[in-house]
mmCIF file of C-alpha atoms and ligand atoms in Angstrom:
data_model
loop_
_atom_site.group_PDB
_atom_site.id
_atom_site.type_symbol
_atom_site.label_atom_id
_atom_site.label_comp_id
_atom_site.label_asym_id
_atom_site.label_seq_id
_atom_site.Cartn_x
_atom_site.Cartn_y
_atom_site.Cartn_z
ATOM 1 C CA MET A 1 198.878 15.755 37.541
ATOM 2 C CA ASN A 2 197.282 17.035 40.706
ATOM 3 C CA ASP A 3 196.148 14.921 43.596
ATOM 4 C CA ALA A 4 192.377 15.158 43.014
ATOM 5 C CA MET A 5 192.841 14.060 39.398
ATOM 6 C CA GLN A 6 194.891 11.066 40.541
ATOM 7 C CA VAL A 7 192.171 10.026 42.997
ATOM 8 C CA TYR A 8 189.551 10.442 40.261
ATOM 9 C CA LEU A 9 191.455 8.364 37.714
ATOM 10 C CA SER A 10 192.242 5.571 40.149
ATOM 11 C CA ALA A 11 188.639 5.398 41.456
ATOM 12 C CA TRP A 12 186.884 5.575 38.085
ATOM 13 C CA PRO A 13 187.542 2.020 36.741
ATOM 14 C CA THR A 14 186.150 0.472 39.943
ATOM 15 C CA VAL A 15 183.102 2.741 39.917
ATOM 16 C CA TRP A 16 182.473 1.953 36.249
ATOM 17 C CA ALA A 17 182.783 -1.786 36.834
ATOM 18 C CA MET A 18 180.426 -1.601 39.821
ATOM 19 C CA ASP A 19 177.791 0.517 38.036
ATOM 20 C CA THR A 20 177.869 -1.772 35.004
ATOM 21 C CA ALA A 21 177.829 -4.968 37.098
ATOM 22 C CA ARG A 22 174.952 -3.669 39.231
ATOM 23 C CA TYR A 23 172.844 -3.119 36.108
ATOM 24 C CA LEU A 24 173.772 -6.433 34.472
ATOM 25 C CA VAL A 25 173.261 -8.468 37.662
ATOM 26 C CA GLY A 26 169.966 -6.727 38.545
ATOM 27 C CA ALA A 27 168.462 -7.026 35.060
ATOM 28 C CA THR A 28 169.704 -10.601 34.590
ATOM 29 C CA LEU A 29 168.269 -11.590 37.994
ATOM 30 C CA MET A 30 164.866 -10.139 37.081
ATOM 31 C CA ALA A 31 164.890 -11.648 33.570
ATOM 32 C CA THR A 32 165.772 -15.035 35.091
ATOM 33 C CA ILE A 33 162.979 -14.816 37.668
ATOM 34 C CA LEU A 34 160.536 -13.928 34.861
ATOM 35 C CA ALA A 35 161.687 -16.900 32.800
ATOM 36 C CA LEU A 36 161.632 -19.346 35.731
ATOM 37 C CA PHE A 37 158.220 -18.350 37.090
ATOM 38 C CA TRP A 38 156.510 -17.419 33.823
ATOM 39 C CA LYS A 39 154.476 -20.580 33.515
ATOM 40 C CA ALA A 40 154.101 -20.944 37.292
ATOM 41 C CA GLY A 41 152.043 -17.757 37.543
ATOM 42 C CA LEU A 42 153.765 -14.689 36.118
ATOM 43 C CA ALA A 43 152.224 -15.168 32.660
ATOM 44 C CA ARG A 44 148.789 -14.334 34.035
ATOM 45 C CA ARG A 45 150.299 -11.265 35.747
ATOM 46 C CA LYS A 46 151.495 -9.823 32.409
ATOM 47 C CA LEU A 47 150.539 -6.145 32.379
ATOM 48 C CA GLN A 48 150.215 -5.302 28.673
ATOM 49 C CA ALA A 49 148.858 -7.222 25.695
ATOM 50 C CA ARG A 50 151.779 -5.949 23.616
ATOM 51 C CA ASP A 51 155.116 -7.826 23.709
ATOM 52 C CA ALA A 52 158.522 -6.148 23.845
ATOM 53 C CA THR A 53 160.641 -7.055 20.816
ATOM 54 C CA GLY A 54 164.259 -8.170 20.564
ATOM 55 C CA ALA A 55 165.039 -4.751 19.088
ATOM 56 C CA ASP A 56 163.495 -3.129 22.207
ATOM 57 C CA ARG A 57 165.769 -5.175 24.468
ATOM 58 C CA ARG A 58 168.875 -4.406 22.399
ATOM 59 C CA ARG A 59 168.119 -0.683 22.517
ATOM 60 C CA GLU A 60 167.459 -0.849 26.280
ATOM 61 C CA ILE A 61 170.699 -2.711 26.999
ATOM 62 C CA LEU A 62 172.903 -0.417 24.881
ATOM 63 C CA ALA A 63 171.380 2.731 26.398
ATOM 64 C CA SER A 64 171.674 1.257 29.911
ATOM 65 C CA LEU A 65 175.350 0.407 29.459
ATOM 66 C CA ARG A 66 175.935 3.960 28.249
ATOM 67 C CA THR A 67 174.119 5.230 31.362
ATOM 68 C CA ALA A 68 176.304 3.072 33.638
ATOM 69 C CA PHE A 69 179.329 4.703 31.968
ATOM 70 C CA ILE A 70 177.903 8.193 32.621
ATOM 71 C CA PHE A 71 177.012 7.242 36.212
ATOM 72 C CA SER A 72 180.650 6.242 36.756
ATOM 73 C CA LEU A 73 181.985 9.526 35.331
ATOM 74 C CA LEU A 74 179.994 11.419 37.984
ATOM 75 C CA GLY A 75 180.272 8.670 40.614
ATOM 76 C CA ALA A 76 184.071 8.850 40.658
ATOM 77 C CA ILE A 77 183.688 12.498 41.762
ATOM 78 C CA VAL A 78 182.339 11.075 45.039
ATOM 79 C CA ALA A 79 185.751 9.468 45.669
ATOM 80 C CA VAL A 80 187.429 12.832 45.042
ATOM 81 C CA GLY A 81 184.925 14.567 47.342
ATOM 82 C CA ASP A 82 185.681 12.025 50.055
ATOM 83 C CA HIS A 83 189.426 12.500 49.615
ATOM 84 C CA GLN A 84 189.209 16.304 49.587
ATOM 85 C CA GLY A 85 186.890 16.366 52.591
ATOM 86 C CA TRP A 86 183.916 17.920 50.742
ATOM 87 C CA ILE A 87 181.780 14.979 51.761
ATOM 88 C CA THR A 88 182.033 12.275 54.421
ATOM 89 C CA ILE A 89 181.859 8.559 53.743
ATOM 90 C CA TYR A 90 182.333 6.507 56.910
ATOM 91 C CA LYS A 91 184.275 3.266 56.710
ATOM 92 C CA GLY A 92 184.425 0.541 59.310
ATOM 93 C CA PHE A 93 182.034 0.394 62.251
ATOM 94 C CA GLN A 94 183.656 2.661 64.779
ATOM 95 C CA LYS A 95 181.950 5.854 63.581
ATOM 96 C CA VAL A 96 178.298 4.965 63.084
ATOM 97 C CA GLY A 97 175.883 2.637 64.800
ATOM 98 C CA PRO A 98 173.290 0.445 63.084
ATOM 99 C CA LEU A 99 170.598 3.065 63.805
ATOM 100 C CA TYR A 100 172.449 5.692 61.795
ATOM 101 C CA LEU A 101 173.096 3.170 59.036
ATOM 102 C CA VAL A 102 169.403 2.286 58.660
ATOM 103 C CA GLY A 103 168.186 5.856 59.283
ATOM 104 C CA SER A 104 170.513 7.431 56.723
ATOM 105 C CA LEU A 105 169.584 4.749 54.148
ATOM 106 C CA ALA A 106 165.859 5.433 54.697
ATOM 107 C CA LEU A 107 166.477 9.177 54.404
ATOM 108 C CA MET A 108 168.472 8.641 51.196
ATOM 109 C CA LEU A 109 165.666 6.577 49.644
ATOM 110 C CA VAL A 110 162.997 9.158 50.558
ATOM 111 C CA ALA A 111 165.236 11.958 49.236
ATOM 112 C CA HIS A 112 165.914 10.011 46.029
ATOM 113 C CA ASP A 113 162.204 9.364 45.530
ATOM 114 C CA THR A 114 161.526 13.091 45.962
ATOM 115 C CA TYR A 115 164.367 14.085 43.609
ATOM 116 C CA PHE A 116 163.231 11.512 41.041
ATOM 117 C CA TYR A 117 159.576 12.546 41.188
ATOM 118 C CA TRP A 118 160.319 16.205 40.498
ATOM 119 C CA VAL A 119 163.038 15.823 37.855
ATOM 120 C CA HIS A 120 160.876 13.160 36.188
ATOM 121 C CA ARG A 121 157.879 15.503 36.117
ATOM 122 C CA ALA A 122 160.068 18.304 34.768
ATOM 123 C CA MET A 123 161.427 16.022 32.031
ATOM 124 C CA HIS A 124 157.854 15.379 30.902
ATOM 125 C CA HIS A 125 157.478 19.101 30.160
ATOM 126 C CA ARG A 126 157.044 19.497 26.394
ATOM 127 C CA ARG A 127 160.151 21.726 26.160
ATOM 128 C CA LEU A 128 162.355 19.117 27.879
ATOM 129 C CA PHE A 129 160.841 15.779 26.913
ATOM 130 C CA ALA A 130 162.553 15.236 23.548
ATOM 131 C CA LEU A 131 166.048 16.036 24.801
ATOM 132 C CA PHE A 132 165.891 14.297 28.184
ATOM 133 C CA HIS A 133 163.233 11.644 28.442
ATOM 134 C CA ARG A 134 162.074 10.357 25.041
ATOM 135 C CA THR A 135 164.695 7.599 24.999
ATOM 136 C CA HIS A 136 163.296 6.057 28.198
ATOM 137 C CA HIS A 137 159.748 6.165 26.811
ATOM 138 C CA LEU A 138 160.748 4.402 23.593
ATOM 139 C CA SER A 139 160.072 1.408 25.863
ATOM 140 C CA ARG A 140 156.286 1.455 25.785
ATOM 141 C CA THR A 141 156.297 -2.137 27.028
ATOM 142 C CA PRO A 142 159.310 -2.070 29.326
ATOM 143 C CA THR A 143 161.524 -5.040 30.196
ATOM 144 C CA PRO A 144 164.009 -5.304 33.102
ATOM 145 C CA TRP A 145 166.710 -4.248 30.636
ATOM 146 C CA ALA A 146 165.093 -0.771 30.482
ATOM 147 C CA ALA A 147 166.274 -0.010 34.034
ATOM 148 C CA TYR A 148 168.948 2.489 32.904
ATOM 149 C CA SER A 149 167.654 3.107 29.393
ATOM 150 C CA PHE A 150 168.161 6.880 29.384
ATOM 151 C CA ALA A 151 169.386 9.516 26.955
ATOM 152 C CA VAL A 152 172.725 11.066 27.984
ATOM 153 C CA PRO A 153 171.171 14.264 29.446
ATOM 154 C CA GLU A 154 168.700 12.225 31.543
ATOM 155 C CA ALA A 155 171.506 9.939 32.764
ATOM 156 C CA ILE A 156 173.453 13.012 33.936
ATOM 157 C CA VAL A 157 170.401 14.296 35.844
ATOM 158 C CA HIS A 158 170.009 10.951 37.648
ATOM 159 C CA ALA A 159 173.743 10.581 38.279
ATOM 160 C CA ALA A 160 173.800 13.936 40.061
ATOM 161 C CA PHE A 161 171.626 12.719 42.934
ATOM 162 C CA VAL A 162 174.209 10.747 44.955
ATOM 163 C CA PRO A 163 176.937 13.454 45.000
ATOM 164 C CA LEU A 164 174.313 16.119 45.797
ATOM 165 C CA PHE A 165 172.840 14.075 48.646
ATOM 166 C CA LEU A 166 176.300 13.369 50.116
ATOM 167 C CA LEU A 167 176.978 17.113 50.310
ATOM 168 C CA PHE A 168 174.253 17.281 52.975
ATOM 169 C CA VAL A 169 174.228 13.866 54.638
ATOM 170 C CA PRO A 170 177.327 11.808 55.552
ATOM 171 C CA MET A 171 176.793 8.169 54.637
ATOM 172 C CA HIS A 172 178.468 4.943 55.628
ATOM 173 C CA GLY A 173 180.025 2.974 52.753
ATOM 174 C CA LEU A 174 177.717 0.097 53.623
ATOM 175 C CA GLY A 175 174.676 2.418 53.431
ATOM 176 C CA LEU A 176 175.770 3.561 49.963
ATOM 177 C CA LEU A 177 176.190 -0.059 48.887
ATOM 178 C CA ALA A 178 172.713 -0.951 50.186
ATOM 179 C CA PHE A 179 171.278 2.108 48.403
ATOM 180 C CA GLY A 180 172.786 0.911 45.117
ATOM 181 C CA ILE A 181 171.314 -2.566 45.573
ATOM 182 C CA VAL A 182 167.823 -1.372 46.596
ATOM 183 C CA GLN A 183 167.856 1.174 43.776
ATOM 184 C CA ILE A 184 168.603 -1.330 40.989
ATOM 185 C CA LEU A 185 166.270 -4.010 42.427
ATOM 186 C CA ARG A 186 163.277 -1.666 42.703
ATOM 187 C CA ASN A 187 164.152 -0.346 39.248
ATOM 188 C CA VAL A 188 164.193 -3.750 37.505
ATOM 189 C CA MET A 189 161.063 -4.778 39.440
ATOM 190 C CA GLY A 190 159.265 -1.654 38.160
ATOM 191 C CA HIS A 191 160.183 -2.533 34.571
ATOM 192 C CA ALA A 192 159.479 -6.287 34.820
ATOM 193 C CA GLY A 193 156.424 -6.163 32.539
ATOM 194 C CA ALA A 194 154.565 -8.608 34.802
ATOM 195 C CA GLU A 195 153.559 -7.802 38.374
ATOM 196 C CA VAL A 196 156.283 -9.266 40.615
ATOM 197 C CA HIS A 197 155.080 -7.748 43.902
ATOM 198 C CA SER A 198 152.921 -9.774 46.238
ATOM 199 C CA ALA A 199 149.380 -8.752 47.230
ATOM 200 C CA ALA A 200 150.899 -7.234 50.403
ATOM 201 C CA PHE A 201 152.041 -4.303 48.181
ATOM 202 C CA GLY A 202 148.417 -3.582 47.291
ATOM 203 C CA PRO A 203 146.953 -0.145 48.059
ATOM 204 C CA GLY A 204 145.735 -0.119 51.660
ATOM 205 C CA ARG A 205 147.827 -3.162 52.583
ATOM 206 C CA TRP A 206 150.824 -2.951 54.915
ATOM 207 C CA LEU A 207 153.331 -2.395 52.080
ATOM 208 C CA GLY A 208 150.852 -0.389 49.996
ATOM 209 C CA TRP A 209 152.860 2.851 50.225
ATOM 210 C CA ASN A 210 155.396 1.303 47.843
ATOM 211 C CA ASN A 211 155.230 1.487 44.080
ATOM 212 C CA THR A 212 154.708 -1.751 42.197
ATOM 213 C CA THR A 213 155.365 -3.008 38.690
ATOM 214 C CA THR A 214 151.762 -2.107 37.778
ATOM 215 C CA HIS A 215 152.399 1.459 38.982
ATOM 216 C CA HIS A 216 155.426 2.153 36.778
ATOM 217 C CA ASP A 217 154.151 0.049 33.878
ATOM 218 C CA LEU A 218 151.103 2.321 33.705
ATOM 219 C CA HIS A 219 153.511 5.252 33.442
ATOM 220 C CA HIS A 220 155.150 3.668 30.402
ATOM 221 C CA GLU A 221 151.841 2.650 28.850
ATOM 222 C CA THR A 222 149.963 5.920 29.306
ATOM 223 C CA GLY A 223 152.504 8.698 30.035
ATOM 224 C CA ARG A 224 151.372 11.539 32.243
ATOM 225 C CA THR A 225 150.731 9.767 35.572
ATOM 226 C CA ASN A 226 152.702 7.754 38.184
ATOM 227 C CA TYR A 227 155.983 9.695 38.245
ATOM 228 C CA GLY A 228 157.241 8.268 41.569
ATOM 229 C CA LEU A 229 160.174 5.857 41.880
ATOM 230 C CA TYR A 230 159.936 3.857 45.143
ATOM 231 C CA PHE A 231 156.886 5.309 46.867
ATOM 232 C CA ARG A 232 153.383 6.586 46.083
ATOM 233 C CA PHE A 233 153.562 9.608 48.452
ATOM 234 C CA TRP A 234 154.274 12.306 45.871
ATOM 235 C CA ASP A 235 151.849 10.996 43.246
ATOM 236 C CA LYS A 236 149.071 10.875 45.844
ATOM 237 C CA LEU A 237 149.958 14.305 47.255
ATOM 238 C CA MET A 238 150.143 15.964 43.825
ATOM 239 C CA GLY A 239 147.172 14.102 42.374
ATOM 240 C CA THR A 240 149.253 12.488 39.614
ATOM 241 C CA GLU A 241 148.469 8.845 40.353
ATOM 242 C CA HIS A 242 146.698 6.927 37.577
ATOM 243 C CA PRO A 243 142.976 6.692 38.517
ATOM 244 C CA ASP A 244 142.850 2.983 37.615
ATOM 245 C CA TYR A 245 146.022 1.997 39.493
ATOM 246 C CA CYS A 246 144.425 0.461 42.593
ATOM 247 C CA ALA A 247 141.823 -1.496 40.629
ATOM 248 C CA LYS A 248 144.381 -2.766 38.106
ATOM 249 C CA PHE A 249 146.812 -3.934 40.790
ATOM 250 C CA GLU A 250 144.082 -5.709 42.785
ATOM 251 C CA ALA A 251 142.783 -7.396 39.637
ATOM 252 C CA ILE A 252 146.218 -8.632 38.592
ATOM 253 C CA VAL A 253 147.181 -10.104 41.981
ATOM 254 C CA ALA A 254 143.633 -11.291 42.831
ATOM 255 C CA PRO A 255 144.128 -14.969 41.892
ATOM 256 C CA GLU A 256 147.023 -15.121 44.327
ATOM 257 C CA ALA A 257 144.699 -14.738 47.319
ATOM 258 C CA LYS A 258 142.744 -17.800 46.242
ATOM 259 C CA THR A 259 145.625 -20.058 45.239
ATOM 260 C CA THR A 260 148.966 -20.824 46.866
ATOM 261 C CA SER A 261 150.891 -19.097 44.078
ATOM 262 C CA PRO A 262 154.307 -17.881 45.281
ATOM 263 C CA ALA A 263 154.776 -14.355 46.577
ATOM 264 C CA ILE A 264 157.317 -13.292 43.997
ATOM 265 C CA ALA A 265 158.422 -10.154 45.840
ATOM 266 C CA GLY A 266 159.605 -12.381 48.670
ATOM 267 C CA ARG A 267 161.665 -14.354 46.215
ATOM 268 C CA VAL A 268 163.238 -11.168 44.884
ATOM 269 C CA LEU A 269 163.691 -9.292 48.137
ATOM 270 C CA ALA A 270 164.990 -12.214 50.189
ATOM 271 C CA PRO A 271 168.150 -12.654 48.051
ATOM 272 C CA ALA A 272 168.633 -8.869 48.070
ATOM 273 C CA ILE A 273 168.431 -8.698 51.853
ATOM 274 C CA ALA A 274 170.768 -11.686 52.069
ATOM 275 C CA ALA A 275 173.212 -9.908 49.720
ATOM 276 C CA ILE A 276 173.119 -6.779 51.907
ATOM 277 C CA ALA A 277 173.696 -8.894 55.025
ATOM 278 C CA VAL A 278 176.660 -10.686 53.423
ATOM 279 C CA ALA A 279 178.132 -7.377 52.239
ATOM 280 C CA GLY A 280 177.670 -6.022 55.772
ATOM 281 C CA ALA A 281 179.394 -9.037 57.289
ATOM 282 C CA LEU A 282 182.303 -8.601 54.846
ATOM 283 C CA LEU A 283 182.628 -4.926 55.746
ATOM 284 C CA ILE A 284 182.561 -5.729 59.459
ATOM 285 C CA ALA A 285 185.210 -8.391 58.871
ATOM 286 C CA ALA A 286 187.311 -5.795 57.036
ATOM 287 C CA ASP A 287 186.835 -3.268 59.845
ATOM 288 C CA PRO A 288 190.248 -1.857 60.810
ATOM 289 C CA ALA A 289 189.196 -1.712 64.465
ATOM 290 C CA ARG A 290 188.774 -5.488 64.441
ATOM 291 C CA ALA A 291 191.909 -6.389 62.503
ATOM 292 C CA ASP A 292 194.555 -7.099 65.163
ATOM 293 C CA GLU A 293 197.604 -7.699 62.951
ATOM 294 C CA GLY A 294 197.557 -4.180 61.498
ATOM 295 C CA PRO A 295 200.565 -1.902 61.026
ATOM 296 C CA ALA A 296 199.859 0.216 64.135
ATOM 297 C CA GLY A 297 202.960 1.190 66.098
ATOM 298 C CA ARG A 298 206.169 3.205 65.689
ATOM 299 C CA TRP A 299 208.325 2.551 62.640
ATOM 300 C CA ALA A 300 211.795 3.671 61.541
ATOM 301 C CA THR A 301 212.292 4.625 57.876
ATOM 302 C CA PRO A 302 215.506 3.479 56.084
ATOM 303 C CA GLY A 303 218.661 4.787 57.713
ATOM 304 C CA VAL A 304 216.504 5.817 60.677
ATOM 305 C CA ALA A 305 215.887 9.064 58.824
ATOM 306 C CA ALA A 306 212.525 9.337 60.577
ATOM 307 C CA ILE A 307 210.290 7.641 63.128
ATOM 308 C CA VAL A 308 206.667 7.472 62.021
ATOM 309 C CA GLU A 309 203.836 6.527 64.351
ATOM 310 C CA LEU A 310 200.834 4.662 62.897
ATOM 311 C CA ALA A 311 197.717 4.972 65.059
ATOM 312 C CA PRO A 312 193.926 5.367 64.647
ATOM 313 C CA CYS A 313 193.129 8.711 62.995
ATOM 314 C CA ASN A 314 191.594 11.509 65.049
ATOM 315 C CA ASP A 315 188.758 12.561 62.801
ATOM 316 C CA THR A 316 188.316 9.767 60.261
ATOM 317 C CA SER A 317 188.295 6.002 60.337
ATOM 318 C CA GLY A 318 191.356 3.870 59.628
ATOM 319 C CA LEU A 319 194.975 4.494 60.597
ATOM 320 C CA CYS A 320 197.034 7.648 60.185
ATOM 321 C CA GLY A 321 200.817 8.094 60.320
ATOM 322 C CA THR A 322 202.626 11.018 61.981
ATOM 323 C CA ILE A 323 206.314 11.941 61.911
ATOM 324 C CA ARG A 324 207.444 11.744 65.571
ATOM 325 C CA TRP A 325 211.186 12.167 65.168
ATOM 326 C CA LEU A 326 213.690 13.104 62.460
ATOM 327 C CA TRP A 327 217.409 12.331 62.265
ATOM 328 C CA GLU A 328 217.838 15.797 60.809
ATOM 329 C CA ALA A 329 215.188 17.687 62.719
ATOM 330 C CA THR A 330 216.806 21.062 62.102
ATOM 331 C CA ASP A 331 218.483 22.731 59.150
ATOM 332 C CA GLU A 332 222.113 23.937 59.088
ATOM 333 C CA LYS A 333 221.092 27.132 60.943
ATOM 334 C CA GLY A 334 219.428 25.141 63.713
ATOM 335 C CA ARG A 335 215.850 25.982 62.702
ATOM 336 C CA PRO A 336 213.223 23.226 62.726
ATOM 337 C CA ARG A 337 212.779 21.716 59.281
ATOM 338 C CA LEU A 338 209.502 22.822 57.719
ATOM 339 C CA ASP A 339 207.151 21.485 55.038
ATOM 340 C CA THR A 340 208.754 23.813 52.486
ATOM 341 C CA GLN A 341 207.940 21.788 49.358
ATOM 342 C CA ASN A 342 204.167 21.802 49.924
ATOM 343 C CA ALA A 343 202.186 22.804 46.807
ATOM 344 C CA ASP A 344 199.937 24.842 49.115
ATOM 345 C CA ALA A 345 202.005 27.885 50.122
ATOM 346 C CA THR A 346 199.958 28.399 53.280
ATOM 347 C CA LEU A 347 201.142 25.026 54.621
ATOM 348 C CA ARG A 348 204.868 25.574 54.115
ATOM 349 C CA ALA A 349 205.422 26.874 57.648
ATOM 350 C CA ARG A 350 204.357 23.536 59.205
ATOM 351 C CA PRO A 351 207.152 21.799 61.118
ATOM 352 C CA LEU A 352 207.917 18.336 59.732
ATOM 353 C CA VAL A 353 207.961 16.800 63.195
ATOM 354 C CA GLY A 354 204.311 16.251 64.124
ATOM 355 C CA LEU A 355 203.219 16.273 60.483
ATOM 356 C CA SER A 356 200.645 13.662 59.485
ATOM 357 C CA ILE A 357 201.991 11.963 56.344
ATOM 358 C CA LEU A 358 199.911 8.776 56.096
ATOM 359 C CA SER A 359 196.132 8.980 56.050
ATOM 360 C CA GLY A 360 193.051 6.813 55.624
ATOM 361 C CA LEU A 361 194.892 3.503 55.848
ATOM 362 C CA ALA A 362 192.336 0.717 55.593
ATOM 363 C CA PRO A 363 192.646 -3.052 55.162
ATOM 364 C CA ALA A 364 193.018 -4.027 51.503
ATOM 365 C CA ALA A 365 193.500 -7.248 49.569
ATOM 366 C CA GLY A 366 195.757 -10.001 50.877
ATOM 367 C CA GLY A 367 196.234 -8.607 54.382
ATOM 368 C CA SER A 368 197.789 -5.380 53.140
ATOM 369 C CA TRP A 369 196.703 -1.862 54.081
ATOM 370 C CA ALA A 370 196.072 0.879 51.543
ATOM 371 C CA GLY A 371 195.886 4.637 51.953
ATOM 372 C CA ARG A 372 197.580 7.889 51.020
ATOM 373 C CA ILE A 373 201.058 9.067 51.776
ATOM 374 C CA TYR A 374 202.368 12.617 51.657
ATOM 375 C CA ASN A 375 206.013 12.982 50.664
ATOM 376 C CA PRO A 376 207.483 16.195 52.141
ATOM 377 C CA GLU A 377 210.472 15.824 49.779
ATOM 378 C CA ASP A 378 208.406 16.854 46.757
ATOM 379 C CA GLY A 379 205.174 18.062 48.361
ATOM 380 C CA GLN A 380 203.140 15.391 46.559
ATOM 381 C CA THR A 381 200.636 12.855 47.878
ATOM 382 C CA TYR A 382 200.777 9.266 46.641
ATOM 383 C CA ARG A 383 198.859 6.043 47.035
ATOM 384 C CA ALA A 384 200.564 3.714 49.476
ATOM 385 C CA THR A 385 200.277 0.010 50.190
ATOM 386 C CA LEU A 386 201.640 -1.328 53.489
ATOM 387 C CA ARG A 387 202.205 -4.935 54.421
ATOM 388 C CA ARG A 388 203.391 -6.104 57.811
ATOM 389 C CA VAL A 389 205.888 -8.960 57.664
ATOM 390 C CA GLY A 390 206.337 -10.557 61.072
ATOM 391 C CA ASN A 391 206.672 -8.287 64.103
ATOM 392 C CA ASP A 392 209.518 -6.077 63.010
ATOM 393 C CA THR A 393 209.090 -5.262 59.333
ATOM 394 C CA LEU A 394 206.722 -3.123 57.334
ATOM 395 C CA MET A 395 206.910 -3.254 53.530
ATOM 396 C CA ILE A 396 205.801 -0.005 51.908
ATOM 397 C CA GLU A 397 205.026 0.456 48.259
ATOM 398 C CA GLY A 398 204.572 3.859 46.735
ATOM 399 C CA CYS A 399 206.571 7.004 47.083
ATOM 400 C CA VAL A 400 207.547 7.685 50.678
ATOM 401 C CA LEU A 401 209.906 9.809 52.697
ATOM 402 C CA PHE A 402 213.082 10.472 50.721
ATOM 403 C CA ILE A 403 212.839 7.439 48.393
ATOM 404 C CA CYS A 404 210.327 6.231 45.851
ATOM 405 C CA GLN A 405 208.985 2.755 45.062
ATOM 406 C CA LYS A 406 209.527 -0.008 47.623
ATOM 407 C CA GLN A 407 210.820 0.572 51.125
ATOM 408 C CA VAL A 408 211.288 -1.448 54.283
ATOM 409 C CA TRP A 409 210.493 0.121 57.639
ATOM 410 C CA ARG A 410 211.630 -1.469 60.902
ATOM 411 C CA SER A 411 209.716 -1.396 64.126
ATOM 412 C CA ALA A 412 211.090 1.166 66.578
ATOM 413 C CA SER A 413 210.906 -1.378 69.402
ATOM 414 C CA ALA A 414 213.303 -3.653 67.465
ATOM 415 C CA LEU A 415 215.754 -0.724 67.290
ATOM 416 C CA THR A 416 215.534 0.044 71.004
ATOM 417 C CA ALA A 417 215.943 -3.657 71.791
ATOM 418 C CA ALA A 418 219.142 -3.640 69.707
ATOM 419 C CA LEU A 419 220.449 -0.564 71.594
ATOM 420 C CA ARG A 420 220.040 -2.119 75.009
HETATM 421 ZN ZN1 ZN B 501 158.506 9.215 32.243
HETATM 422 ZN ZN1 ZN B 502 160.606 3.551 33.408
#
């Protein structure tokens, strides 16, 4: 099994779990908010006279779970792209500042809105509608559960956006996480069935360039208008906004101006922003540059067959490991030992000394570090987990230089101390 396939298969279960959890958490959050605030004000913000049925919800949930599965099949390709160097996903905080983080997220949302608007319009073409988009429009009165209620071909079209975008714009892992959260929240808000945005989202108000529940609900109720996802820009520019949108939104939120009814969007967005902040804090805490008890340093492999130096990587985040010294640095004819087992014939002339064999080591669960290790013995790359035990010992799991499975490395300074 080749390396890319291994990365794909090991990334996929996590991606699937995250895509599924994101949908379930987002839709459950919105359904709970609707239930909790229904009598307190959301009932009079209901957008259609018709009620969604239990059968509607069941269909929406099953189709959405299928979509999360399809998202993960394409999403795991992102992990392969990152590993192969086709795309760049920054980890830790040493590579990008907060400005880049916020700027790239904003750019990703605008790009996604543009992508969505045009593929959505295309899918409404009579030749494409039945195959791609009819499933989503079976929800004439949408509920939050309709967020990912797509036919398989439509799910594939939507899943393609993130990998395509990453080909052009490097993103930070935290930015991608925030994108996923914003995306599902705006999605379940658009399908809430009752207007959950505050009057501040009204046309002409300071947040009026955003779509609202009324905006997307009108799309489900009437079809051929309001194709946008997050923003109104494209619908306004292309003249596809529903002519009654502004009046309908103002009418539905009007009582709020006169009473002290809660601004629901605040109640939805505040937890989302808090979640992003917590996730950010966790990522900063996990930042390899901040972790002081990492495995950096020089280490001797068993039998002092090799000395490997672990240090911050040159071109990516995390730690990388380089062979600095070999017990048998030359072959029987006195020539430097080369990377002769490499699957890539063009790399076989590389000397082993100076070769980078550990890459992308980042903090993982329980104080361990996880990354990739290249084994020159068989020319294969494996997953590796490293755990520092005290000052002098590094436990390695995986397949490493000369031996597979578990190995103990000793710090080179402990060896030199013993030689003195
Ligand atoms: Zn549509
Ligand atoms: Zn929809």
